[in-house]
Amino acid sequence: MTPSGHPTSKIACRGLWKLYGEDPVARLSARGIDLAASDPSAIRAAAAELGVIVAAADVSFTVETGESFVVMGLSGSGKSTVVRCLSRLIEPTAGRVELDGESLLDMSERALIEVRRRRMGMVFQHFGLFAHQTVLENVAFPLKVQGLPKAEQHRRARETIELVGLKGREDSYPWELSGGQQQRVGFARSLAVGPDLWFLDEPFSALDPLIRKQMQTEFLALKKMLRKTVVFITHDFLEAVYLGDRIAIMREGSIVQIGTPAALILHPADDYVRQFTRDVPRSMVLTAGDLAEPIEGAAPSDGHAAIGAETTLADILASVSIHAPTMLVTDATGRPVGRLTAKRLAAALESGEAKP
Ligand SMILES: Nc1ncnc2c1ncn2[C@@H]1O[C@H](COP(=O)(O)OP(=O)(O)OP(=O)(O)O)[C@@H](O)[C@H]1O
Ligand SMILES: [Mg+2]
C-alpha cells in the first residue's frame, strides 16, 4: 500500500504467452493466428495441430507491493515458465510484463541485467549453489558481480548469512551442509543484494517434511521482517495456503483461478481447483469474516455472541457455545460486519464450500 492507502502494483503480466517449437509465431501467423488478438482457444487448437507446446497461455495477473503471491499447479502446468518470464530469464513469445509500471520487455539487455542484479532475488528448487565455493563465497557472489569492494562484499554476505541462521558456517562448503542449510544459503544469496522482489521456485520441495515445515515458518518470519514482494511457486496447496496472500492456480499453461486461500476453498472455480482444496484443514484456514453473511437492516444489539472477523473456525468451535444459533461478526473496531449461523459454520466445515 502507498501512504495514501492505494495498492501499488510491483509486477504484472498481461496476455503472456510462451510457445515452444520451431518458429511458432510465423507458423501460427501463416494460419491467420495472432497471439495478441486471436481467441485463446483458437490459438491452442492451431498450436496443437502444429505440434507447438503451449507452456503459458494468455496469463495475466498483478502482484501488489508487499504481497505474497503463490503460483500453484500440477507438474508441467507452466509455473516455472510464467515466473521466469517475469524476470525474462525466459523470453515470452507474446504479452507484456511490467515492473513498477515499466515495461520489462522494452528494456535494453543492459538495463535488464541491472534490474535482475539489484531488484530481483531468485531461489531455485535444487539450491543451485557453487559446489567449490564456501558459504561466504556463495552468498557474496551477487555482490561481487555488482563490483563491490571485497571487504564490503564480505561484510554484507556475513550479515545475510546471520539473517538466515547460518552464522558460524561461513567457511563450510555446500557438501558439508544439510539440505535445509543449503537452501538457507540459497536464500541468503538471493537476499544479499537487498532485492525488493523475491522469486522462489519450489524452494522446499527437495526437503523432507519436518525440515520443510520449519523452513516455511522461517521463511514467513523473514518475509515479514524484510517486507519483500514475493512470487512463490509450489505444487503443494497446503504450502500455498500457509504462505500466500493470494494463490493463482495453473493448468496446462493457463490460470484457472486467482484468489485468497479462503476464496479458493469457499468458491472453487471447477473440479481441478476443488481437487486441491479438498484436503485443506478448513477449520484452521477459514475465518468468521470469510463466512459472515451480510446483515439486513440494523445489526441486532443483543442476544448474539460477538466474534472477531479474523477468528478461525477452530477457535470459534472452541470458544462459542454450540447453542448460540447466530453469532455477530465484528471488525477490529467492534463494528458488526455480518452474521454467522451455526448451520453455515457446520456446512463450511463439512464441505468447505460456501452454500448459497
Ligand atoms: N525448453 C523447453 N522446450 C520445450 N518445452 C518446454 C521447455 N521448457 C518447458 N517446456 C514445457 O512447458 C510446459 C511447462 O513447463 P514448466 O517447467 O513451466 O512447468 P512447471 O509447472 O514448472 O512444472 P514442475 O512442477 O514440474 O516444475 C511443460 O509441458 C514443459 O514440458
Ligand atoms: Mg517448475
PDB file of N, CA and C and ligand atoms in Angstrom, residues 76 78-81 125 201-202 233, ligand 2:
ATOM      1  N   GLY A  76       4.301 -29.471 -14.796  1.00  0.00           N
ATOM      2  CA  GLY A  76       4.117 -29.222 -16.228  1.00  0.00           C
ATOM      3  C   GLY A  76       3.030 -28.210 -16.542  1.00  0.00           C
ATOM      4  N   GLY A  78       3.082 -25.046 -16.101  1.00  0.00           N
ATOM      5  CA  GLY A  78       3.609 -23.777 -16.615  1.00  0.00           C
ATOM      6  C   GLY A  78       4.071 -22.795 -15.553  1.00  0.00           C
ATOM      7  N   LYS A  79       4.159 -23.239 -14.310  1.00  0.00           N
ATOM      8  CA  LYS A  79       4.514 -22.345 -13.204  1.00  0.00           C
ATOM      9  C   LYS A  79       5.889 -21.709 -13.395  1.00  0.00           C
ATOM     10  N   SER A  80       6.911 -22.572 -13.605  1.00  0.00           N
ATOM     11  CA  SER A  80       8.272 -22.042 -13.752  1.00  0.00           C
ATOM     12  C   SER A  80       8.366 -21.150 -14.981  1.00  0.00           C
ATOM     13  N   THR A  81       7.694 -21.557 -16.054  1.00  0.00           N
ATOM     14  CA  THR A  81       7.726 -20.767 -17.282  1.00  0.00           C
ATOM     15  C   THR A  81       7.236 -19.350 -17.012  1.00  0.00           C
ATOM     16  N   GLN A 125      14.706 -24.607  -6.828  1.00  0.00           N
ATOM     17  CA  GLN A 125      14.364 -25.862  -6.171  1.00  0.00           C
ATOM     18  C   GLN A 125      15.597 -26.656  -5.730  1.00  0.00           C
ATOM     19  N   ASP A 201      11.191 -20.579  -6.623  1.00  0.00           N
ATOM     20  CA  ASP A 201      10.623 -21.658  -7.430  1.00  0.00           C
ATOM     21  C   ASP A 201      10.759 -22.981  -6.675  1.00  0.00           C
ATOM     22  N   GLU A 202       9.691 -23.405  -6.032  1.00  0.00           N
ATOM     23  CA  GLU A 202       9.646 -24.651  -5.254  1.00  0.00           C
ATOM     24  C   GLU A 202      10.876 -24.804  -4.363  1.00  0.00           C
ATOM     25  N   ILE A 233       6.504 -20.291  -6.069  1.00  0.00           N
ATOM     26  CA  ILE A 233       5.915 -21.419  -6.801  1.00  0.00           C
ATOM     27  C   ILE A 233       5.871 -22.652  -5.910  1.00  0.00           C
TER      28      ILE A 233
HETATM   29 MG    MG B   2       8.767 -25.833 -12.344  1.00  0.00          MG
END
